[in-house]
mmCIF file with all atom_site columns, C-alpha atoms in Angstrom:
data_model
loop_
_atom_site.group_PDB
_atom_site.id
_atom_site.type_symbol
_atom_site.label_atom_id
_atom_site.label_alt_id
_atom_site.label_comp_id
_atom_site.label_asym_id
_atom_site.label_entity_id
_atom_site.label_seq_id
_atom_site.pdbx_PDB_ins_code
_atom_site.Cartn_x
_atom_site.Cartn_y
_atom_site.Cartn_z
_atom_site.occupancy
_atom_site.B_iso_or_equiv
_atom_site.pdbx_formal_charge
_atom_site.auth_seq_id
_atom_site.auth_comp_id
_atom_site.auth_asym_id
_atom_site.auth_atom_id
_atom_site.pdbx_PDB_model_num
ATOM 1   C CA . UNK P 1 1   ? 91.993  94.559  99.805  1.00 44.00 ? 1   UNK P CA 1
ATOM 2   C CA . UNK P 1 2   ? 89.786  91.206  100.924 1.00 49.00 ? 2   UNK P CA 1
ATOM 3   C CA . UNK P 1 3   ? 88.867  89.161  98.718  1.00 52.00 ? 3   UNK P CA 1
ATOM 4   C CA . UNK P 1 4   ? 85.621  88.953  97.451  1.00 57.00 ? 4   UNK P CA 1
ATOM 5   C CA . UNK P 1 5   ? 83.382  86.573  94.996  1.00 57.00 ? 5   UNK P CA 1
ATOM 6   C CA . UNK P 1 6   ? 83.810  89.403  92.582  1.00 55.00 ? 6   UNK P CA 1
ATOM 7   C CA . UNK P 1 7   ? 88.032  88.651  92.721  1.00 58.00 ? 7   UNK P CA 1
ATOM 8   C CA . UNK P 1 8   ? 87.323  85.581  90.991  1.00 66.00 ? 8   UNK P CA 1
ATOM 9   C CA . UNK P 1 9   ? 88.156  85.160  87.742  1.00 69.00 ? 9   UNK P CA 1
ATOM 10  C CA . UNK P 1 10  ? 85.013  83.501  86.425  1.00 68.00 ? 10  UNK P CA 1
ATOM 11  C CA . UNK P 1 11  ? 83.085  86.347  88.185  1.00 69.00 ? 11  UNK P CA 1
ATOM 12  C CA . UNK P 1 12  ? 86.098  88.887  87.362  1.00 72.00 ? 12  UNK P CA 1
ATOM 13  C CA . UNK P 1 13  ? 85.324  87.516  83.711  1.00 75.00 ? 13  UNK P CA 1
ATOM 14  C CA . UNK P 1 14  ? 81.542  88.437  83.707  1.00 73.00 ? 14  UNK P CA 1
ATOM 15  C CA . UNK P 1 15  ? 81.485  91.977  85.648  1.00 76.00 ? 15  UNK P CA 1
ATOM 16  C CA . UNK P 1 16  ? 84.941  93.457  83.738  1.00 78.00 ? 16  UNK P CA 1
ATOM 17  C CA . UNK P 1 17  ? 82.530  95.575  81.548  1.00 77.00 ? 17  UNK P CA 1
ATOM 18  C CA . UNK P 1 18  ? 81.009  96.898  84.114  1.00 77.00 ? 18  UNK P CA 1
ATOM 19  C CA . UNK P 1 19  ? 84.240  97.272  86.369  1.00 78.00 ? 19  UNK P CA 1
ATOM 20  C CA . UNK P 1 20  ? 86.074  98.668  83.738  1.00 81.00 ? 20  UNK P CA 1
ATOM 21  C CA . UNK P 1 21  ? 83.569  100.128 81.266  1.00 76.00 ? 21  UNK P CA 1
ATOM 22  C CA . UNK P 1 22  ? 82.747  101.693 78.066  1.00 83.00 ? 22  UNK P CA 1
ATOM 23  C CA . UNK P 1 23  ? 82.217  105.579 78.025  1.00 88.00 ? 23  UNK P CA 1
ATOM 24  C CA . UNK P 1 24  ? 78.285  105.501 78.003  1.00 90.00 ? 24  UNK P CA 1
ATOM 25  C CA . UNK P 1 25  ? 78.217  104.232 81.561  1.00 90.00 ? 25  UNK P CA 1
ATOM 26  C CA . UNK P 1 26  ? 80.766  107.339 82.748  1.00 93.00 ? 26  UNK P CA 1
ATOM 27  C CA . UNK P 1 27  ? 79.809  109.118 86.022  1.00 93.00 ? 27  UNK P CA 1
ATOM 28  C CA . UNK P 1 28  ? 76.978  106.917 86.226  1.00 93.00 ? 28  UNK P CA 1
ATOM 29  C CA . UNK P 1 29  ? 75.911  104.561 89.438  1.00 92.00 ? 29  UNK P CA 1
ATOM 30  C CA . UNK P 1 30  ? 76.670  101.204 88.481  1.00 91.00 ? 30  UNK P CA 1
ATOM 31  C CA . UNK P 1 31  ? 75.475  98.559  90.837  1.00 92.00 ? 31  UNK P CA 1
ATOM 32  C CA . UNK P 1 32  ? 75.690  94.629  90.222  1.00 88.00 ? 32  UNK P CA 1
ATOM 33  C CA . UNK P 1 33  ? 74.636  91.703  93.319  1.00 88.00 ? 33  UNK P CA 1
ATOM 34  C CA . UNK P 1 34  ? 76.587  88.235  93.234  1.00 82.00 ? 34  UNK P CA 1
ATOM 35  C CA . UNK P 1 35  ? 75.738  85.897  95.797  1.00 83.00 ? 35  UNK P CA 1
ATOM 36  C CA . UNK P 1 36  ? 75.884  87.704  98.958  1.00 89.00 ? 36  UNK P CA 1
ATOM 37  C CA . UNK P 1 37  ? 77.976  90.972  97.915  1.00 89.00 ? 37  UNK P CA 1
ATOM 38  C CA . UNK P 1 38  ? 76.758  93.946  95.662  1.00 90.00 ? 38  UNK P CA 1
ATOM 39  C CA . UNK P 1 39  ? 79.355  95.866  93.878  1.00 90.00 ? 39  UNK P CA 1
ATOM 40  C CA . UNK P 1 40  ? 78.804  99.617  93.549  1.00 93.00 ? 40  UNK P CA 1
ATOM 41  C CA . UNK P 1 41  ? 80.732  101.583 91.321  1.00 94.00 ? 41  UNK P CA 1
ATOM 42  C CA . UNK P 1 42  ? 80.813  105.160 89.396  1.00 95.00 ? 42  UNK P CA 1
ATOM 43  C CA . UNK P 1 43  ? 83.383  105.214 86.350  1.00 95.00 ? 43  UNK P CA 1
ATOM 44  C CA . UNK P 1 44  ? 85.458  108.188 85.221  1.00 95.00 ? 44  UNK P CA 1
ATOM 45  C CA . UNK P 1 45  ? 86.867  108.834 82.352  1.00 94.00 ? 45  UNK P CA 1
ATOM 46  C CA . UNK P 1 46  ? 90.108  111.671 82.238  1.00 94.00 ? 46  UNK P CA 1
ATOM 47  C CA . UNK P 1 47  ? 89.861  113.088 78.518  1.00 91.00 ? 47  UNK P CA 1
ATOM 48  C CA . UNK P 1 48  ? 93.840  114.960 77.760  1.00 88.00 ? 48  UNK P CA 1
ATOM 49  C CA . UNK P 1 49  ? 95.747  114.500 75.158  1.00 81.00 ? 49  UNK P CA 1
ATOM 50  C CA . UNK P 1 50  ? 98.542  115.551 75.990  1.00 86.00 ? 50  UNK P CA 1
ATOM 51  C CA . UNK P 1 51  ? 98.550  114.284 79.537  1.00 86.00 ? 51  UNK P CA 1
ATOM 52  C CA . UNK P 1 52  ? 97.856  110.496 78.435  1.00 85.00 ? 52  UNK P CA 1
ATOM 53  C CA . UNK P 1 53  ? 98.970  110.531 75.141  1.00 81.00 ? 53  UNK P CA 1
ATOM 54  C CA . UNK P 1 54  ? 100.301 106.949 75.681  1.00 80.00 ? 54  UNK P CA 1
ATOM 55  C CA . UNK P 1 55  ? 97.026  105.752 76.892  1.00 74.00 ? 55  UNK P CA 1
ATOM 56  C CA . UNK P 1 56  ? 94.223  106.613 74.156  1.00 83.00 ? 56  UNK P CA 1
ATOM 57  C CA . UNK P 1 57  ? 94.190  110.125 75.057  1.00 89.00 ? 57  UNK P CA 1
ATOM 58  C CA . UNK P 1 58  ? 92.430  109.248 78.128  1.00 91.00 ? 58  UNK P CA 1
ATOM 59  C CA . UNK P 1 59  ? 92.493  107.422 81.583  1.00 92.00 ? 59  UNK P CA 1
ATOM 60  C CA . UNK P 1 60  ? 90.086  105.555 83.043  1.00 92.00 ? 60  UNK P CA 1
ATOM 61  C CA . UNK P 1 61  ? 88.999  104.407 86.696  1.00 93.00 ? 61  UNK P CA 1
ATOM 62  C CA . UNK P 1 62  ? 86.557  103.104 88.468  1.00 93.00 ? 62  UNK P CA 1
ATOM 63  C CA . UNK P 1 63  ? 86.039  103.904 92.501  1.00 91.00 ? 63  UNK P CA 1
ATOM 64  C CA . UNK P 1 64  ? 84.086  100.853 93.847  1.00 90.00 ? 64  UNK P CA 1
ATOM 65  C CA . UNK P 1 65  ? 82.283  99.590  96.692  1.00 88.00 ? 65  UNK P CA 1
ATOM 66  C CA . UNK P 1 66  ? 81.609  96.222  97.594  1.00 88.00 ? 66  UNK P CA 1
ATOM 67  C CA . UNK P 1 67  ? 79.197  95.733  100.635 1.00 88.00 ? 67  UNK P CA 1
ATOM 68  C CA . UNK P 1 68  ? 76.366  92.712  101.278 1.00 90.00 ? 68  UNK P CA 1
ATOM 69  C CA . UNK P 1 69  ? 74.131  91.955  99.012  1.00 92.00 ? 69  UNK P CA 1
ATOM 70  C CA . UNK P 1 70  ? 71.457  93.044  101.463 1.00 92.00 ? 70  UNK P CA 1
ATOM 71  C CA . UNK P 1 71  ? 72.825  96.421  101.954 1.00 88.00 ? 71  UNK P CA 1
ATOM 72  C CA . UNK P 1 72  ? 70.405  99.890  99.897  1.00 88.00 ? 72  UNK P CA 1
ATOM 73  C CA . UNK P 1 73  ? 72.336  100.739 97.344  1.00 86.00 ? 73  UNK P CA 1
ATOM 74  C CA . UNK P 1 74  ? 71.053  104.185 97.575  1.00 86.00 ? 74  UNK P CA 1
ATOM 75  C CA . UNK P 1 75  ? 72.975  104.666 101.159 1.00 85.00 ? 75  UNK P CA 1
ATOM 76  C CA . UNK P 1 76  ? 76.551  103.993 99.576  1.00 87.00 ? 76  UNK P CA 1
ATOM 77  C CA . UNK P 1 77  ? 75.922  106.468 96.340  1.00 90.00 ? 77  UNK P CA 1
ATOM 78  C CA . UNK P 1 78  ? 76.746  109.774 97.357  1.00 89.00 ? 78  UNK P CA 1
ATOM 79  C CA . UNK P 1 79  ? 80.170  107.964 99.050  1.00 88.00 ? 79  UNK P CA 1
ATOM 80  C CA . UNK P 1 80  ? 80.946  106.151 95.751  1.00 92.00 ? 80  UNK P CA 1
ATOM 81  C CA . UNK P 1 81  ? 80.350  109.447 93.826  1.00 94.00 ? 81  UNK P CA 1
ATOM 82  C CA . UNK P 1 82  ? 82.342  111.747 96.268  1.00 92.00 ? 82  UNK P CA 1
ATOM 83  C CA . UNK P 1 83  ? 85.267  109.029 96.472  1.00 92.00 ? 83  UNK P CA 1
ATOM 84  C CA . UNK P 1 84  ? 85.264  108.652 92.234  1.00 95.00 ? 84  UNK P CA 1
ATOM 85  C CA . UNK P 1 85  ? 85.183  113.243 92.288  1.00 95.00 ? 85  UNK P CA 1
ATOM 86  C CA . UNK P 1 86  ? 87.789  113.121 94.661  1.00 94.00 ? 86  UNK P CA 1
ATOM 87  C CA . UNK P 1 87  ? 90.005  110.829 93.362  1.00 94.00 ? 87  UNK P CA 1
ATOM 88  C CA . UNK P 1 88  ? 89.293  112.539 89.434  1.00 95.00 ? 88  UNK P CA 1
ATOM 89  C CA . UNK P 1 89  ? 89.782  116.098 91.466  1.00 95.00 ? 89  UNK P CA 1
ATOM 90  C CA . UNK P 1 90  ? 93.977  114.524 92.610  1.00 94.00 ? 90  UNK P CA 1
ATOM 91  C CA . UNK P 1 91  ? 94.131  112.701 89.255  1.00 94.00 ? 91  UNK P CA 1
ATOM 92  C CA . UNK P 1 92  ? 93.521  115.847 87.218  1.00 94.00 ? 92  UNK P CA 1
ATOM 93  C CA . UNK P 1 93  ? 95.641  118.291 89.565  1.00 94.00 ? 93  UNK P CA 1
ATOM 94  C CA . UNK P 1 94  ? 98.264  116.202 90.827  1.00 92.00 ? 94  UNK P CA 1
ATOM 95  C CA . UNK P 1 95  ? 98.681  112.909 88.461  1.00 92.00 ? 95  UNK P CA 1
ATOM 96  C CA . UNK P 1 96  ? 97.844  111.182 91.764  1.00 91.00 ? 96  UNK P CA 1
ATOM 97  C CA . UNK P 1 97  ? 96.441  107.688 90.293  1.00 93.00 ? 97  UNK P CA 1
ATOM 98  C CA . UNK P 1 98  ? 98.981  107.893 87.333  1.00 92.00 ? 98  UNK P CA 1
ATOM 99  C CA . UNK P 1 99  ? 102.293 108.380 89.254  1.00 91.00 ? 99  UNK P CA 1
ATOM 100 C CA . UNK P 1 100 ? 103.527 105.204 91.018  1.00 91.00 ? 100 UNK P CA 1
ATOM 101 C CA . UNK P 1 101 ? 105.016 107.027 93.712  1.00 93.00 ? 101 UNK P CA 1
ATOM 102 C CA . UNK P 1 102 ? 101.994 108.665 95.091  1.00 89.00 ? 102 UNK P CA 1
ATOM 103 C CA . UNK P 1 103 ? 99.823  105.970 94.301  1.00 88.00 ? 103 UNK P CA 1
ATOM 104 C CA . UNK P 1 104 ? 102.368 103.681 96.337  1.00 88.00 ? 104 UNK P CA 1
ATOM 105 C CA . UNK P 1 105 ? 102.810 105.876 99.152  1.00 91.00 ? 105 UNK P CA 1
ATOM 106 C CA . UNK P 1 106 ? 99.142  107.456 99.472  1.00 90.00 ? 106 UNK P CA 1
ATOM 107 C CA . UNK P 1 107 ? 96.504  106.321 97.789  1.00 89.00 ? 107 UNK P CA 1
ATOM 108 C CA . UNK P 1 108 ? 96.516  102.846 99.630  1.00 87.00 ? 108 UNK P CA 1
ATOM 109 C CA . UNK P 1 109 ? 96.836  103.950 102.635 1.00 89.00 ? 109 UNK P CA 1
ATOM 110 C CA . UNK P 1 110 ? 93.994  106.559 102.462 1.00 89.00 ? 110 UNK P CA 1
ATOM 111 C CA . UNK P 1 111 ? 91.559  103.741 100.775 1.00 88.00 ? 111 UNK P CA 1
ATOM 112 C CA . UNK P 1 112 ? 92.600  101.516 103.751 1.00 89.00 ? 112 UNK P CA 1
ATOM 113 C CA . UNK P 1 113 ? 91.764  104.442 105.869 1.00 88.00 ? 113 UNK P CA 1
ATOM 114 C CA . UNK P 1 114 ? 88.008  104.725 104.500 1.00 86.00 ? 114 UNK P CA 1
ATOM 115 C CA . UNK P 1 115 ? 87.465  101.061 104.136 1.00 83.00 ? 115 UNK P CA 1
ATOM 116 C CA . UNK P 1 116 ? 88.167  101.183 107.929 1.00 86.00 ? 116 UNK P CA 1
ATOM 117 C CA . UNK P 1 117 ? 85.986  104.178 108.751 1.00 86.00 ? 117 UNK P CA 1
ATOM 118 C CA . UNK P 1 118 ? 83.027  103.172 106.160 1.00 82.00 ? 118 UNK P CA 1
ATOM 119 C CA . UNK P 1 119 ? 83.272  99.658  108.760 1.00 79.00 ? 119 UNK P CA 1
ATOM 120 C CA . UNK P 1 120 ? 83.147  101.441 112.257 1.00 83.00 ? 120 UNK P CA 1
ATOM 121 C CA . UNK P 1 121 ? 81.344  104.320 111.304 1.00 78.00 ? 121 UNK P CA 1
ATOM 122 C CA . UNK P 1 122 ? 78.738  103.501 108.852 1.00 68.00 ? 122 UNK P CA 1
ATOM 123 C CA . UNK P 1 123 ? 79.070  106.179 105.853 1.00 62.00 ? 123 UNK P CA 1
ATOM 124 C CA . UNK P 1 124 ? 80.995  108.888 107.044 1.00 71.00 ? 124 UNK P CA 1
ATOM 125 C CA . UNK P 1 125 ? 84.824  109.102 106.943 1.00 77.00 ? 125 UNK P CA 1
ATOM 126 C CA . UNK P 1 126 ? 87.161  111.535 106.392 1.00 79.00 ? 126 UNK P CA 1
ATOM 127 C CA . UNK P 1 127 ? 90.860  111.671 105.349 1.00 78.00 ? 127 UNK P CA 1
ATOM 128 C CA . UNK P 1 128 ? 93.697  113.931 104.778 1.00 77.00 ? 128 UNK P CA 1
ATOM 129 C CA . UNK P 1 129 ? 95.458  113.873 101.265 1.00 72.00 ? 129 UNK P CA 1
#
């Protein structure tokens, strides 16, 4: 992960409701400029009681974006919202966000993997879970 003006904490401080928000901005496009970087993010919320019964019933996640400020928005939303299905598809089915293990031994390398394609190749990647 680089870091970014948005890994500050005074900036980490303003943005956390949107990063990590409240349930009437679920599966919605959320998109926020500082500086020179825009943030773009779609929230999901996991509703099962007995799955997360130690978390509120429920877990949430955010997939995010961060790309220049000058960069449409519009380009990176049907990425965001495919990454944030996915990932909600592997929570639901296979605990994938919520189990150390495979968060440890998969899910940063295949987020490494599309931050690298999303660089050489635009918006298009593609990577085997």
């Amino acid at each position: 992960t680089a870091k970014t003006n948005f890994s500050e904490e005074r900036q980490f401080n303003w943005i956390r409701n949107f990063v990590c928000p409240e349930p009437n901005l679920k599966d919605k496009l959320i998109v926020l400029t500082i500086d020179n970087q825009k943030l773009l993010g779609c929230p999901v919320i996991i509703s099962d009681g007995e799955k997360y019964r130690n978390n509120r019933n429920e877990f949430r996640f955010n997939a995010c974006f961060i790309v220049p400020a000058q960069a449409d928005a519009l380009k990176y939303e049907v990425a965001v919202r495919k990454l944030a299905t996915y990932l909600r598809t592997l929570e639901i089915d296979s605990c994938f966000l919520t189990n150390d293990i495979l968060k440890q031994e998969y899910l940063k390398p295949a987020l490494d993997k599309i931050v690298k394609q999303m660089n050489e190749n635009g918006q298009q990647c593609s990577v085997k879970m």
